[in-house]
C-alpha cells in the first residue's frame, strides 16, 4: 500500500490534531510544518476525529523521521511554501519531495553544479519555456531518492535520477506543484492517487 496526501500547512497546523500536539511542537519556523505533518500522519493512520496518540516517531542518523521498529509503516514528509505532502507505505522506506514550480535565481547554475550528465541531457531536450518546470521535475526526483535513502540534502550531487535504480522513482506535475516519490517497489504516482486534505 502506498498513500500520497497533500495538504495546506496553514490549515492543518491550526486544526484539532495540531491543537492536541501543540505542547510537543518545536518553536520557530519549523513549528507549523511539524504540526501539519503530524496532522497528515494522524489522518493517514486513522481518519477518525482526533486519531491520537500517534505512534512514537524517532529520528534516524541523518534526521529522517520514522516510526519505531514495531510499526508496520514507513513515511516521508515534504513541504514547499504552504503545501505539504505525506507519502506513507507498508512496503519499505519511501521518499517524497514537493516543490512549488517557481522562478529560482541562478537555477541554471544550480543545475550545472548538481545535475548528472544524463539529467543535463534531459533538461537540454526541453523547449526554452519548459526548462524551468523540467529543472523542478529533476530536482524533486533527486530529492525523493535522497530522502528515501535517509540521506541529507548535500548528497543530492551523488544522485542520478535518470539512471536505472534499485527502486522506483515517479514524478507528476500537479497544478503548480512538482511532486516526486521514490519507492522500494514499482509505483507510478498519478493524479487520481493523490488525496487532498
PDB file of C-alpha atoms in Angstrom:
ATOM      1  CA  UNK A   1       0.000   0.000   0.000  1.00  0.00           C
ATOM      2  CA  UNK A   2       1.219   3.456  -0.934  1.00  0.00           C
ATOM      3  CA  UNK A   3      -0.716   6.561   0.059  1.00  0.00           C
ATOM      4  CA  UNK A   4       0.053  10.142  -1.006  1.00  0.00           C
ATOM      5  CA  UNK A   5      -1.709  13.018   0.773  1.00  0.00           C
ATOM      6  CA  UNK A   6      -1.433  16.755   0.087  1.00  0.00           C
ATOM      7  CA  UNK A   7      -2.496  19.488   2.462  1.00  0.00           C
ATOM      8  CA  UNK A   8      -2.046  23.128   3.361  1.00  0.00           C
ATOM      9  CA  UNK A   9       0.245  23.927   6.285  1.00  0.00           C
ATOM     10  CA  UNK A  10      -1.829  26.962   7.285  1.00  0.00           C
ATOM     11  CA  UNK A  11      -4.991  24.845   7.624  1.00  0.00           C
ATOM     12  CA  UNK A  12      -3.516  21.683   9.128  1.00  0.00           C
ATOM     13  CA  UNK A  13      -1.349  23.489  11.694  1.00  0.00           C
ATOM     14  CA  UNK A  14      -4.455  25.259  13.060  1.00  0.00           C
ATOM     15  CA  UNK A  15      -6.715  22.185  13.232  1.00  0.00           C
ATOM     16  CA  UNK A  16      -7.726  19.972  16.165  1.00  0.00           C
ATOM     17  CA  UNK A  17      -4.854  17.476  15.794  1.00  0.00           C
ATOM     18  CA  UNK A  18      -2.348  20.329  15.805  1.00  0.00           C
ATOM     19  CA  UNK A  19      -4.004  21.794  18.911  1.00  0.00           C
ATOM     20  CA  UNK A  20      -3.682  18.456  20.683  1.00  0.00           C
ATOM     21  CA  UNK A  21       0.030  18.269  19.803  1.00  0.00           C
ATOM     22  CA  UNK A  22       0.924  21.936  20.341  1.00  0.00           C
ATOM     23  CA  UNK A  23       2.934  21.304  23.522  1.00  0.00           C
ATOM     24  CA  UNK A  24       5.212  18.815  21.702  1.00  0.00           C
ATOM     25  CA  UNK A  25       5.847  21.016  18.658  1.00  0.00           C
ATOM     26  CA  UNK A  26       9.134  22.844  18.171  1.00  0.00           C
ATOM     27  CA  UNK A  27       9.152  26.634  18.259  1.00  0.00           C
ATOM     28  CA  UNK A  28      10.116  28.926  15.396  1.00  0.00           C
ATOM     29  CA  UNK A  29       9.902  28.360  11.641  1.00  0.00           C
ATOM     30  CA  UNK A  30       9.630  24.569  11.931  1.00  0.00           C
ATOM     31  CA  UNK A  31       6.534  24.669  14.170  1.00  0.00           C
ATOM     32  CA  UNK A  32       3.764  24.957  11.542  1.00  0.00           C
ATOM     33  CA  UNK A  33       5.199  22.338   9.130  1.00  0.00           C
ATOM     34  CA  UNK A  34       5.812  19.988  12.091  1.00  0.00           C
ATOM     35  CA  UNK A  35       2.207  20.318  13.265  1.00  0.00           C
ATOM     36  CA  UNK A  36       0.843  19.969   9.719  1.00  0.00           C
ATOM     37  CA  UNK A  37       2.933  16.839   9.146  1.00  0.00           C
ATOM     38  CA  UNK A  38       1.671  15.236  12.351  1.00  0.00           C
ATOM     39  CA  UNK A  39      -1.915  16.094  11.333  1.00  0.00           C
ATOM     40  CA  UNK A  40      -1.382  14.374   7.956  1.00  0.00           C
ATOM     41  CA  UNK A  41       0.075  11.320   9.706  1.00  0.00           C
ATOM     42  CA  UNK A  42      -2.848  11.186  12.115  1.00  0.00           C
ATOM     43  CA  UNK A  43      -5.316  11.320   9.210  1.00  0.00           C
ATOM     44  CA  UNK A  44      -3.472   8.644   7.215  1.00  0.00           C
ATOM     45  CA  UNK A  45      -3.243   6.226  10.131  1.00  0.00           C
ATOM     46  CA  UNK A  46      -6.796   6.669  11.405  1.00  0.00           C
ATOM     47  CA  UNK A  47      -9.243   9.036   9.729  1.00  0.00           C
ATOM     48  CA  UNK A  48     -11.437   9.177  12.845  1.00  0.00           C
ATOM     49  CA  UNK A  49     -11.680  12.528  14.674  1.00  0.00           C
ATOM     50  CA  UNK A  50      -8.557  13.224  16.716  1.00  0.00           C
ATOM     51  CA  UNK A  51      -6.734   9.951  15.922  1.00  0.00           C
ATOM     52  CA  UNK A  52      -4.252  10.301  18.755  1.00  0.00           C
ATOM     53  CA  UNK A  53      -1.871   9.329  20.086  1.00  0.00           C
ATOM     54  CA  UNK A  54       0.382   8.961  17.084  1.00  0.00           C
ATOM     55  CA  UNK A  55       2.886   6.115  17.097  1.00  0.00           C
ATOM     56  CA  UNK A  56       6.268   7.079  18.517  1.00  0.00           C
ATOM     57  CA  UNK A  57       8.479   8.840  15.959  1.00  0.00           C
ATOM     58  CA  UNK A  58      12.276   8.758  16.136  1.00  0.00           C
ATOM     59  CA  UNK A  59      14.919  10.478  14.011  1.00  0.00           C
ATOM     60  CA  UNK A  60      17.480   8.476  12.037  1.00  0.00           C
ATOM     61  CA  UNK A  61      21.193   9.308  11.806  1.00  0.00           C
ATOM     62  CA  UNK A  62      20.577  11.871   9.047  1.00  0.00           C
ATOM     63  CA  UNK A  63      17.451  13.279  10.729  1.00  0.00           C
ATOM     64  CA  UNK A  64      14.826  11.308   8.765  1.00  0.00           C
ATOM     65  CA  UNK A  65      11.751  10.729  10.945  1.00  0.00           C
ATOM     66  CA  UNK A  66      10.456   7.178  11.253  1.00  0.00           C
ATOM     67  CA  UNK A  67       8.101   5.172  13.390  1.00  0.00           C
ATOM     68  CA  UNK A  68       9.693   2.920  15.999  1.00  0.00           C
ATOM     69  CA  UNK A  69      10.530  -0.627  14.906  1.00  0.00           C
ATOM     70  CA  UNK A  70       7.236  -2.329  15.785  1.00  0.00           C
ATOM     71  CA  UNK A  71       5.162  -0.096  13.466  1.00  0.00           C
ATOM     72  CA  UNK A  72       4.457  -1.623  10.015  1.00  0.00           C
ATOM     73  CA  UNK A  73       4.560   1.709   8.132  1.00  0.00           C
ATOM     74  CA  UNK A  74       7.251   3.924   6.632  1.00  0.00           C
ATOM     75  CA  UNK A  75       6.642   7.552   5.734  1.00  0.00           C
ATOM     76  CA  UNK A  76       8.195  10.713   4.406  1.00  0.00           C
ATOM     77  CA  UNK A  77       7.080  14.336   4.556  1.00  0.00           C
ATOM     78  CA  UNK A  78       7.973  17.300   2.372  1.00  0.00           C
ATOM     79  CA  UNK A  79       6.782  20.881   2.188  1.00  0.00           C
ATOM     80  CA  UNK A  80       7.163  23.889  -0.084  1.00  0.00           C
ATOM     81  CA  UNK A  81       5.500  27.209   0.612  1.00  0.00           C
ATOM     82  CA  UNK A  82       2.122  26.454   2.194  1.00  0.00           C
ATOM     83  CA  UNK A  83       1.902  22.982   0.614  1.00  0.00           C
ATOM     84  CA  UNK A  84       2.829  19.810   2.485  1.00  0.00           C
ATOM     85  CA  UNK A  85       2.916  16.200   1.294  1.00  0.00           C
ATOM     86  CA  UNK A  86       2.902  12.898   3.128  1.00  0.00           C
ATOM     87  CA  UNK A  87       3.849   9.634   1.452  1.00  0.00           C
ATOM     88  CA  UNK A  88       3.201   6.502   3.511  1.00  0.00           C
ATOM     89  CA  UNK A  89       3.944   2.855   2.746  1.00  0.00           C
ATOM     90  CA  UNK A  90       3.716  -0.635   4.166  1.00  0.00           C
ATOM     91  CA  UNK A  91       6.347  -1.913   1.688  1.00  0.00           C
ATOM     92  CA  UNK A  92       9.543  -0.286   2.944  1.00  0.00           C
ATOM     93  CA  UNK A  93      11.378   3.035   3.056  1.00  0.00           C
ATOM     94  CA  UNK A  94       9.961   5.791   0.862  1.00  0.00           C
ATOM     95  CA  UNK A  95      10.975   9.304  -0.065  1.00  0.00           C
ATOM     96  CA  UNK A  96       8.936  12.187  -1.410  1.00  0.00           C
ATOM     97  CA  UNK A  97       9.589  15.732  -2.457  1.00  0.00           C
ATOM     98  CA  UNK A  98       7.270  18.602  -3.261  1.00  0.00           C
ATOM     99  CA  UNK A  99       8.243  21.915  -4.786  1.00  0.00           C
ATOM    100  CA  UNK A 100       6.162  24.816  -5.971  1.00  0.00           C
ATOM    101  CA  UNK A 101       7.262  25.387  -9.578  1.00  0.00           C
ATOM    102  CA  UNK A 102       8.569  28.920  -9.363  1.00  0.00           C
ATOM    103  CA  UNK A 103      11.391  31.041 -10.691  1.00  0.00           C
ATOM    104  CA  UNK A 104      14.598  30.488  -8.771  1.00  0.00           C
ATOM    105  CA  UNK A 105      17.546  32.799  -9.079  1.00  0.00           C
ATOM    106  CA  UNK A 106      20.540  31.021 -10.611  1.00  0.00           C
ATOM    107  CA  UNK A 107      18.632  27.766 -11.187  1.00  0.00           C
ATOM    108  CA  UNK A 108      20.803  27.026 -14.228  1.00  0.00           C
ATOM    109  CA  UNK A 109      23.987  27.395 -12.164  1.00  0.00           C
ATOM    110  CA  UNK A 110      22.486  25.085  -9.549  1.00  0.00           C
ATOM    111  CA  UNK A 111      21.644  22.535 -12.252  1.00  0.00           C
ATOM    112  CA  UNK A 112      25.238  22.773 -13.526  1.00  0.00           C
ATOM    113  CA  UNK A 113      26.523  22.098 -10.009  1.00  0.00           C
ATOM    114  CA  UNK A 114      24.322  19.135  -9.055  1.00  0.00           C
ATOM    115  CA  UNK A 115      22.801  17.504 -12.163  1.00  0.00           C
ATOM    116  CA  UNK A 116      24.372  14.443 -13.771  1.00  0.00           C
ATOM    117  CA  UNK A 117      25.244  14.292 -17.465  1.00  0.00           C
ATOM    118  CA  UNK A 118      22.021  12.370 -18.184  1.00  0.00           C
ATOM    119  CA  UNK A 119      19.964  14.880 -16.198  1.00  0.00           C
ATOM    120  CA  UNK A 120      21.576  17.754 -18.156  1.00  0.00           C
ATOM    121  CA  UNK A 121      20.697  15.986 -21.390  1.00  0.00           C
ATOM    122  CA  UNK A 122      17.100  15.622 -20.213  1.00  0.00           C
ATOM    123  CA  UNK A 123      16.977  19.330 -19.382  1.00  0.00           C
ATOM    124  CA  UNK A 124      18.513  20.344 -22.719  1.00  0.00           C
ATOM    125  CA  UNK A 125      15.896  18.372 -24.682  1.00  0.00           C
ATOM    126  CA  UNK A 126      13.190  20.689 -23.329  1.00  0.00           C
ATOM    127  CA  UNK A 127      11.906  23.743 -25.196  1.00  0.00           C
ATOM    128  CA  UNK A 128      13.133  27.034 -23.671  1.00  0.00           C
ATOM    129  CA  UNK A 129       9.782  27.720 -21.963  1.00  0.00           C
ATOM    130  CA  UNK A 130       9.732  24.225 -20.428  1.00  0.00           C
ATOM    131  CA  UNK A 131      13.227  24.274 -18.915  1.00  0.00           C
ATOM    132  CA  UNK A 132      12.236  25.692 -15.513  1.00  0.00           C
ATOM    133  CA  UNK A 133       9.487  23.062 -14.913  1.00  0.00           C
ATOM    134  CA  UNK A 134      11.978  20.417 -16.116  1.00  0.00           C
ATOM    135  CA  UNK A 135      14.528  21.709 -13.598  1.00  0.00           C
ATOM    136  CA  UNK A 136      11.973  21.223 -10.783  1.00  0.00           C
ATOM    137  CA  UNK A 137      10.977  17.781 -12.141  1.00  0.00           C
ATOM    138  CA  UNK A 138      14.602  16.602 -11.989  1.00  0.00           C
ATOM    139  CA  UNK A 139      15.211  18.329  -8.648  1.00  0.00           C
ATOM    140  CA  UNK A 140      12.211  16.685  -6.957  1.00  0.00           C
ATOM    141  CA  UNK A 141      13.186  13.252  -8.307  1.00  0.00           C
ATOM    142  CA  UNK A 142      16.711  13.684  -6.904  1.00  0.00           C
ATOM    143  CA  UNK A 143      15.376  14.844  -3.519  1.00  0.00           C
ATOM    144  CA  UNK A 144      12.930  11.924  -3.322  1.00  0.00           C
ATOM    145  CA  UNK A 145      15.775   9.460  -3.911  1.00  0.00           C
ATOM    146  CA  UNK A 146      17.982  11.094  -1.267  1.00  0.00           C
ATOM    147  CA  UNK A 147      15.095  11.155   1.210  1.00  0.00           C
ATOM    148  CA  UNK A 148      14.204   7.508   0.550  1.00  0.00           C
ATOM    149  CA  UNK A 149      17.781   6.599   1.444  1.00  0.00           C
ATOM    150  CA  UNK A 150      17.594   8.712   4.594  1.00  0.00           C
ATOM    151  CA  UNK A 151      20.343  10.994   3.314  1.00  0.00           C
ATOM    152  CA  UNK A 152      20.846  14.703   3.657  1.00  0.00           C
ATOM    153  CA  UNK A 153      20.403  17.466   1.069  1.00  0.00           C
ATOM    154  CA  UNK A 154      24.132  17.806   0.349  1.00  0.00           C
ATOM    155  CA  UNK A 155      24.094  14.230  -1.028  1.00  0.00           C
ATOM    156  CA  UNK A 156      21.911  15.342  -3.947  1.00  0.00           C
ATOM    157  CA  UNK A 157      25.045  15.747  -6.090  1.00  0.00           C
ATOM    158  CA  UNK A 158      25.739  11.990  -5.916  1.00  0.00           C
ATOM    159  CA  UNK A 159      22.242  11.031  -7.136  1.00  0.00           C
ATOM    160  CA  UNK A 160      21.461  10.477 -10.808  1.00  0.00           C
ATOM    161  CA  UNK A 161      17.681  10.410 -11.104  1.00  0.00           C
ATOM    162  CA  UNK A 162      17.926   9.462 -14.789  1.00  0.00           C
ATOM    163  CA  UNK A 163      19.864   6.245 -14.098  1.00  0.00           C
ATOM    164  CA  UNK A 164      18.302   2.820 -13.673  1.00  0.00           C
ATOM    165  CA  UNK A 165      17.805   2.427  -9.959  1.00  0.00           C
ATOM    166  CA  UNK A 166      17.227  -0.382  -7.478  1.00  0.00           C
ATOM    167  CA  UNK A 167      13.990   1.403  -6.620  1.00  0.00           C
ATOM    168  CA  UNK A 168      11.156   3.129  -8.432  1.00  0.00           C
ATOM    169  CA  UNK A 169      11.057   6.895  -8.989  1.00  0.00           C
ATOM    170  CA  UNK A 170       7.896   8.597 -10.169  1.00  0.00           C
ATOM    171  CA  UNK A 171       7.088  12.239 -10.889  1.00  0.00           C
ATOM    172  CA  UNK A 172       3.949  14.213 -11.631  1.00  0.00           C
ATOM    173  CA  UNK A 173       3.205  17.860 -12.291  1.00  0.00           C
ATOM    174  CA  UNK A 174       0.116  18.627 -10.206  1.00  0.00           C
ATOM    175  CA  UNK A 175      -1.136  22.158 -10.777  1.00  0.00           C
ATOM    176  CA  UNK A 176       1.708  24.459  -9.749  1.00  0.00           C
ATOM    177  CA  UNK A 177       3.457  21.645  -7.867  1.00  0.00           C
ATOM    178  CA  UNK A 178       6.225  19.282  -8.851  1.00  0.00           C
ATOM    179  CA  UNK A 179       5.805  16.013  -6.919  1.00  0.00           C
ATOM    180  CA  UNK A 180       8.161  13.037  -6.849  1.00  0.00           C
ATOM    181  CA  UNK A 181       8.264   9.780  -4.924  1.00  0.00           C
ATOM    182  CA  UNK A 182      10.870   7.058  -4.531  1.00  0.00           C
ATOM    183  CA  UNK A 183       9.691   3.588  -3.559  1.00  0.00           C
ATOM    184  CA  UNK A 184      11.261   0.157  -2.998  1.00  0.00           C
ATOM    185  CA  UNK A 185       8.756  -1.486  -5.395  1.00  0.00           C
ATOM    186  CA  UNK A 186       7.311  -0.249  -8.711  1.00  0.00           C
ATOM    187  CA  UNK A 187       4.819   2.586  -8.273  1.00  0.00           C
ATOM    188  CA  UNK A 188       3.567   5.341 -10.544  1.00  0.00           C
ATOM    189  CA  UNK A 189       2.201   8.479  -8.936  1.00  0.00           C
ATOM    190  CA  UNK A 190      -0.897   9.678 -10.798  1.00  0.00           C
ATOM    191  CA  UNK A 191      -3.339  12.487 -10.032  1.00  0.00           C
ATOM    192  CA  UNK A 192      -6.092  10.040  -9.063  1.00  0.00           C
ATOM    193  CA  UNK A 193      -3.818   8.575  -6.349  1.00  0.00           C
ATOM    194  CA  UNK A 194      -3.341  11.952  -4.639  1.00  0.00           C
ATOM    195  CA  UNK A 195      -5.643  12.639  -1.694  1.00  0.00           C
ATOM    196  CA  UNK A 196      -6.169  16.244  -0.583  1.00  0.00           C
ATOM    197  CA  UNK A 197      -6.923  17.435   2.924  1.00  0.00           C
TER     198      UNK A 197
END
